[in-house]
Tab-separated table of C-alpha atoms in Angstrom:
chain	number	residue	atom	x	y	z
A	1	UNK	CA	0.000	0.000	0.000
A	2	UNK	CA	1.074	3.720	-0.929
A	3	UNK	CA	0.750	5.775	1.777
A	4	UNK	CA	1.159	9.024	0.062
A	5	UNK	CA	2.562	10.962	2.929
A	6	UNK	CA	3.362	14.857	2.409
A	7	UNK	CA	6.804	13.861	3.748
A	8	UNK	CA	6.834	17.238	5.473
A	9	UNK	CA	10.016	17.674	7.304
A	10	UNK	CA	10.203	21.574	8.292
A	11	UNK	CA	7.495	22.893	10.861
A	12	UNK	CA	9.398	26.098	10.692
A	13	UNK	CA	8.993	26.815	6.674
A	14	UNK	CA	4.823	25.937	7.070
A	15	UNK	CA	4.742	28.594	10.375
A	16	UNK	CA	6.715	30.821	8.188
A	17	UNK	CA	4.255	30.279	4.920
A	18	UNK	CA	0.764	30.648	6.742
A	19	UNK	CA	2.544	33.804	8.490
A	20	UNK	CA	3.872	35.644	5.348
A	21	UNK	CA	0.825	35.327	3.455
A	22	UNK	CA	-2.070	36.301	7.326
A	23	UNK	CA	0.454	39.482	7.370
A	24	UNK	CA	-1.225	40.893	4.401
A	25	UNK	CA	-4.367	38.637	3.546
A	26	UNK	CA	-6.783	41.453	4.463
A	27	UNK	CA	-5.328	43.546	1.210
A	28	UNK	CA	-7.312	43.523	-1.952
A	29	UNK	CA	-10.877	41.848	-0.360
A	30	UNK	CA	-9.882	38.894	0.467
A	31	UNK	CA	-10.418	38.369	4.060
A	32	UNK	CA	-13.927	35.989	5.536
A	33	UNK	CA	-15.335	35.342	8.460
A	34	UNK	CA	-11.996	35.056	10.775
A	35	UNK	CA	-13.461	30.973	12.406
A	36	UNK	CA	-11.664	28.460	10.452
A	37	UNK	CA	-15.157	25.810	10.650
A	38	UNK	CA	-14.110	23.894	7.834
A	39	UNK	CA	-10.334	23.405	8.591
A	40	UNK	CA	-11.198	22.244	11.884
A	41	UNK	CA	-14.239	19.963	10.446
A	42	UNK	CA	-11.760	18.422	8.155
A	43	UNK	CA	-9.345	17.668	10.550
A	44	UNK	CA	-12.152	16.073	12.952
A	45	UNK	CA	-13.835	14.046	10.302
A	46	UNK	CA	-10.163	12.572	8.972
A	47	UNK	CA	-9.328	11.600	12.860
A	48	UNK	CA	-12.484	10.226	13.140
A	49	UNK	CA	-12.281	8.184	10.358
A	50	UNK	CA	-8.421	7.071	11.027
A	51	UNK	CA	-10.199	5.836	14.446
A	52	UNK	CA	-12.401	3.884	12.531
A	53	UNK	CA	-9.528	2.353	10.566
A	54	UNK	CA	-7.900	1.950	13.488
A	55	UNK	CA	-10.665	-0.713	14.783
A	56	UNK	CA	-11.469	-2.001	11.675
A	57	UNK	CA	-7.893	-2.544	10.524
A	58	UNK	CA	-6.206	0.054	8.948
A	59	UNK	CA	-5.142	-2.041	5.879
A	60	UNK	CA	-8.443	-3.745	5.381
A	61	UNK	CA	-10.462	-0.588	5.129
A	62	UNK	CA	-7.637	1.209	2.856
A	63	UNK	CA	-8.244	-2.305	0.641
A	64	UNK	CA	-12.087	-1.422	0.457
A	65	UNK	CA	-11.834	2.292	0.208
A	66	UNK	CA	-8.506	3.697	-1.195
A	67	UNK	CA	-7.625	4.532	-4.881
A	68	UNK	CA	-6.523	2.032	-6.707
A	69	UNK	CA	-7.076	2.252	-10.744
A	70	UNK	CA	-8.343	-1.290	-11.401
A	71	UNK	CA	-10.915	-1.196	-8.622
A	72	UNK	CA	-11.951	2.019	-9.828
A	73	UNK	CA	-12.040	1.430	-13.351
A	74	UNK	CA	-13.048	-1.813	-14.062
A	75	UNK	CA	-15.088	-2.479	-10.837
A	76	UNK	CA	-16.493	0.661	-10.817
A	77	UNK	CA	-16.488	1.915	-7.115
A	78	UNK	CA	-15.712	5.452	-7.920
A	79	UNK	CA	-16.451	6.137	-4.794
A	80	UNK	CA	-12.839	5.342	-3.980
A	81	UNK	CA	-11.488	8.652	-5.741
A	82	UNK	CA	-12.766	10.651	-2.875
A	83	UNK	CA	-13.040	8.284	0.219
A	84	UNK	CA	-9.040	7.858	-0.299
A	85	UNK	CA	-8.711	11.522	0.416
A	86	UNK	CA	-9.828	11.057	4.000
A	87	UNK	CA	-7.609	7.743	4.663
A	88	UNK	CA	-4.499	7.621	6.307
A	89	UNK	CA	-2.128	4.685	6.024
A	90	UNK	CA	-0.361	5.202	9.804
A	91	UNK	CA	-0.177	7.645	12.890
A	92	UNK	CA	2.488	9.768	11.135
A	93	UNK	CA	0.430	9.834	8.013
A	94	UNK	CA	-1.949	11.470	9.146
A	95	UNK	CA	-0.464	13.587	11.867
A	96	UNK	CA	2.030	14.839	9.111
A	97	UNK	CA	-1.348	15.691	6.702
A	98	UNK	CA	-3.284	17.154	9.465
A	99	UNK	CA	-0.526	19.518	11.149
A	100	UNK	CA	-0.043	21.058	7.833
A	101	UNK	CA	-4.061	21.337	7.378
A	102	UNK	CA	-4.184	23.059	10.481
A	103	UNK	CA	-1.167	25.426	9.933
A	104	UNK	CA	-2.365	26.334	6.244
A	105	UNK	CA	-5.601	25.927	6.292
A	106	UNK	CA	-7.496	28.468	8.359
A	107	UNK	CA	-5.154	31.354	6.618
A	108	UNK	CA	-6.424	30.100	3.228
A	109	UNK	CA	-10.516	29.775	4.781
A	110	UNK	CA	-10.181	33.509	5.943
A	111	UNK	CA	-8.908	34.517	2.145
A	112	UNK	CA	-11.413	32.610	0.435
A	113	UNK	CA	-14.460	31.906	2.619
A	114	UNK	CA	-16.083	28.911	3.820
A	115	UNK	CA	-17.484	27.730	0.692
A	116	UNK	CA	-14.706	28.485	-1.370
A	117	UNK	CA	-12.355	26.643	0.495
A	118	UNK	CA	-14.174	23.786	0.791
A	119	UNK	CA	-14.690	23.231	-2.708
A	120	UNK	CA	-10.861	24.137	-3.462
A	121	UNK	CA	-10.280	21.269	-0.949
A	122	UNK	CA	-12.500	18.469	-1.842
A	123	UNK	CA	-11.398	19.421	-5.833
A	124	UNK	CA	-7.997	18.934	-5.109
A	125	UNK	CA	-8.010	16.181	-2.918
A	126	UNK	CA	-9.989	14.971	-5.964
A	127	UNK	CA	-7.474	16.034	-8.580
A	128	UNK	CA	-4.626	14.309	-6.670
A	129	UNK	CA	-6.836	11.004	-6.695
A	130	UNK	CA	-7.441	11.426	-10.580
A	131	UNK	CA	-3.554	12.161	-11.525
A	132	UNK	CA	-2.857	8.665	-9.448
A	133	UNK	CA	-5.353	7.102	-11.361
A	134	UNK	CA	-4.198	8.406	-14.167
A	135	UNK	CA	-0.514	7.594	-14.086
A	136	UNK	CA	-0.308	4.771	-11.493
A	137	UNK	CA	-0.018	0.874	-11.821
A	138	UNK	CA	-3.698	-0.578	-12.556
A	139	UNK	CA	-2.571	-2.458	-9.260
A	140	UNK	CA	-1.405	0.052	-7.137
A	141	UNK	CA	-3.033	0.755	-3.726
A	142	UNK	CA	-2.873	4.625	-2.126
A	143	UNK	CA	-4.337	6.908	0.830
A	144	UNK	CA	-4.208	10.135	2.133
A	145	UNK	CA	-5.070	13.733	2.181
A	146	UNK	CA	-1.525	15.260	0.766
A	147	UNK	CA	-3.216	15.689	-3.070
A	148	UNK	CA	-5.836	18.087	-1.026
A	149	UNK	CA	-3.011	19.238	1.267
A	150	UNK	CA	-0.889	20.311	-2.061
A	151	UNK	CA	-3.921	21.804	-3.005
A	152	UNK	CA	-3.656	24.226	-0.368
A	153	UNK	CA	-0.253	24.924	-0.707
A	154	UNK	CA	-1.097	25.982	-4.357
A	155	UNK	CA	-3.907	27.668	-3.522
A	156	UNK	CA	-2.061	29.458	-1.095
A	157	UNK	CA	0.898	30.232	-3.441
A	158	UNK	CA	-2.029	31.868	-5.731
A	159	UNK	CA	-4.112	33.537	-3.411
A	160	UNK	CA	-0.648	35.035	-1.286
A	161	UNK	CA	0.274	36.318	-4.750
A	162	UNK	CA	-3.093	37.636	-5.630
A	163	UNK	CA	-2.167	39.830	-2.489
A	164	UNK	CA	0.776	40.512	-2.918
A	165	UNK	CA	1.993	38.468	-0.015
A	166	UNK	CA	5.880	37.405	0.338
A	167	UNK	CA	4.908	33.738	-0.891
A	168	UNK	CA	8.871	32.733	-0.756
A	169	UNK	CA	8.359	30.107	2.089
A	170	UNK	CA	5.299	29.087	0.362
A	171	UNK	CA	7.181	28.175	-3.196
A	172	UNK	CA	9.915	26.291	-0.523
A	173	UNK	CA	7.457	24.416	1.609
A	174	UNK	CA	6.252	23.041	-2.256
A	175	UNK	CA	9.672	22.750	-3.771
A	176	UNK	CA	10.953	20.497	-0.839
A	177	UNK	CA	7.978	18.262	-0.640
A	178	UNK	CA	7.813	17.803	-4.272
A	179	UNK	CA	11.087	16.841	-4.567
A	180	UNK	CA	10.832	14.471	-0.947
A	181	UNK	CA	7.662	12.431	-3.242
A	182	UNK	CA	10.065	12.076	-5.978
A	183	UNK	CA	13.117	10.638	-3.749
A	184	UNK	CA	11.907	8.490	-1.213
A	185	UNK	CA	9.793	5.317	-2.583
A	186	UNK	CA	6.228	4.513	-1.015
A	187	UNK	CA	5.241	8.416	-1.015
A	188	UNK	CA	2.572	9.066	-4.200
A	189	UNK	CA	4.057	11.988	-6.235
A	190	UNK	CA	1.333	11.367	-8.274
A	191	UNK	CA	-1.273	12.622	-5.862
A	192	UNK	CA	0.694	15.144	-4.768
A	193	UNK	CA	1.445	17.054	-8.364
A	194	UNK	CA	-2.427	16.881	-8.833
A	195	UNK	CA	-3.813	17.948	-6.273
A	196	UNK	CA	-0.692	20.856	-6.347
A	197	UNK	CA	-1.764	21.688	-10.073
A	198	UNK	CA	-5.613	21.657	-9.076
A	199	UNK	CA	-5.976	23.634	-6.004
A	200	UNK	CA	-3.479	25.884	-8.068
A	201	UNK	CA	-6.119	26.181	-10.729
A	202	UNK	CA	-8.828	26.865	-8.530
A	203	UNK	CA	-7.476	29.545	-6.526
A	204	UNK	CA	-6.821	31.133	-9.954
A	205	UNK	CA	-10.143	31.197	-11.132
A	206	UNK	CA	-11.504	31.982	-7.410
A	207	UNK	CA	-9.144	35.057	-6.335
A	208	UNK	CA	-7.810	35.953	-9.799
A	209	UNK	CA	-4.278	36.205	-10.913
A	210	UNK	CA	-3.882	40.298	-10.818
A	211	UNK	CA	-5.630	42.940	-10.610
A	212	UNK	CA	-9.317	42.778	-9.730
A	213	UNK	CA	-11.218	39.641	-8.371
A	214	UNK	CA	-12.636	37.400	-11.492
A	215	UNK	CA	-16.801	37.724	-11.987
A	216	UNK	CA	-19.130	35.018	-10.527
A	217	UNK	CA	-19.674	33.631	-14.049
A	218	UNK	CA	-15.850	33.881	-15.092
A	219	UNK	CA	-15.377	32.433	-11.637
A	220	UNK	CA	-17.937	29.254	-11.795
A	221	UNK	CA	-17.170	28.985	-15.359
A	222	UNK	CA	-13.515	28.233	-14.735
A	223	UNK	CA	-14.358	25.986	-11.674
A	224	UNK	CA	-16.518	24.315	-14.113
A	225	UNK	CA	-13.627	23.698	-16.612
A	226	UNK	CA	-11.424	22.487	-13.718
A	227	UNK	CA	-14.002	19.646	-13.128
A	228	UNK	CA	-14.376	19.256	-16.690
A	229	UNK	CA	-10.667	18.682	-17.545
A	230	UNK	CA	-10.520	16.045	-13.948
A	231	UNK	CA	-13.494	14.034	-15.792
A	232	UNK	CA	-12.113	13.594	-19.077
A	233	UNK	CA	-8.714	12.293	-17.699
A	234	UNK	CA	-11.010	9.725	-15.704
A	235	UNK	CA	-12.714	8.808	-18.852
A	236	UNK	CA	-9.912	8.712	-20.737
A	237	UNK	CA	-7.812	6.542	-18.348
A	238	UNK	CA	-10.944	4.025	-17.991
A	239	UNK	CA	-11.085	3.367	-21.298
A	240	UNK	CA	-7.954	2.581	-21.695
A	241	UNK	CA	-7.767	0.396	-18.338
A	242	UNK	CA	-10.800	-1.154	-19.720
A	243	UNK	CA	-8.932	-1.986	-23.139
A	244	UNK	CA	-5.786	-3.620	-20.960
A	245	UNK	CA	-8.063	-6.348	-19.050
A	246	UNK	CA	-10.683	-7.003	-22.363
């Protein structure tokens, strides 16, 4: 099984990211309502659910519920795309996920909103899911929250420069994880590149990329794209998994 941990390793450069970019988030109309609800849901429904695996059997309910391309595409429980996003393959898994969740994520909620972020969340967990479906062994077996966590980061990265926030320990927070998932074997790089990309995209469409914030129909339309672009890649990958085993 493919844990797909962040591989975090620097509690200093996240402190420093989330700080660099709350310094200035309340420039150019950014800033919501100040709770972070949804950060804090998120982390309380993935410890729940890690619970859960924990009396289950962590490995049996990643089996039944994680991403893996065959089971997906063949078997069709695409249900698996999104429930993988809220596994967690061990104790540092998901403490590793969740500490960054908690560090990033209520600066990001207050920029956005509650809805917003959300939705940039649950997309990105669900574009790191579809880029390991999409480029992973038909048989390979992965869990975690790090394609939604990169999703953040990106988001961040967007929304910090939207403000014109010093993003620096933003771009190195992403450049050393990146390059962690492409070193060190059993971490999903996959995931982590997608959900990156994704939350990147959606941030764009949400905040803008200069100058003045994008129109509710420029804004839902590029959302809309976003999912568009994730669902082709699906259908395009199942047709071709379905072509291997026929």
């Amino acid at each position: 099984m493919t844990a797909a941990p962040v591989g975090f390793q620097c509690p200093d450069c996240v402190a420093a990211a989330s700080a660099a970019v709350k310094a200035t988030r309340r420039r150019g109309g950014l800033t919501s309502d100040d709770r972070p609800v949804v950060s804090w849901s998120i982390v309380g429904i993935c410890v729940a659910v890690y619970l859960l695996q924990m009396v289950v059997g962590v490995n049996e309910v990643a089996s039944n519920f994680g991403m893996q391309p065959l089971a997906i595409g063949i078997l069709n429980e695409w249900y698996r795309l999104l429930t993988s996003v809220f596994l967690h393959g061990s104790i540092l898994h998901i403490l590793f996920n969740m500490y960054v969740l908690v560090v990033l994520g209520p600066t990001l909620e207050r920029m956005l909103g509650h809805g917003r972020f959300l939705l940039l969340f649950v997309v990105s967990g669900l574009g790191g899911s579809i880029a390991s479906y999409w480029l992973s062994a038909p048989t390979s077996l992965s869990v975690g929250a790090s394609g939604a966590i990169f999703g953040l980061m990106g988001g961040l990265l967007v929304a910090g420069r939207r403000i014109r926030a010093d993003v620096t320990q933003i771009v190195v927070l992403i450049a050393i994880n990146l390059a962690i998932g492409f070193i060190f074997s059993g971490i999903d790089w996959r995931a982590h590149l997608g959900g990156l990309v994704t939350g990147a995209a959606m941030a764009a469409v949400m905040v803008g990329i200069g100058g003045r914030r994008p129109s509710r129909a420029v804004e839902y339309g590029g959302i809309a794209g976003i999912v568009l672009v994730l669902f082709l890649i699906v259908t395009i990958r199942t047709a071709q998994l379905m072509a291997l085993t026929g």
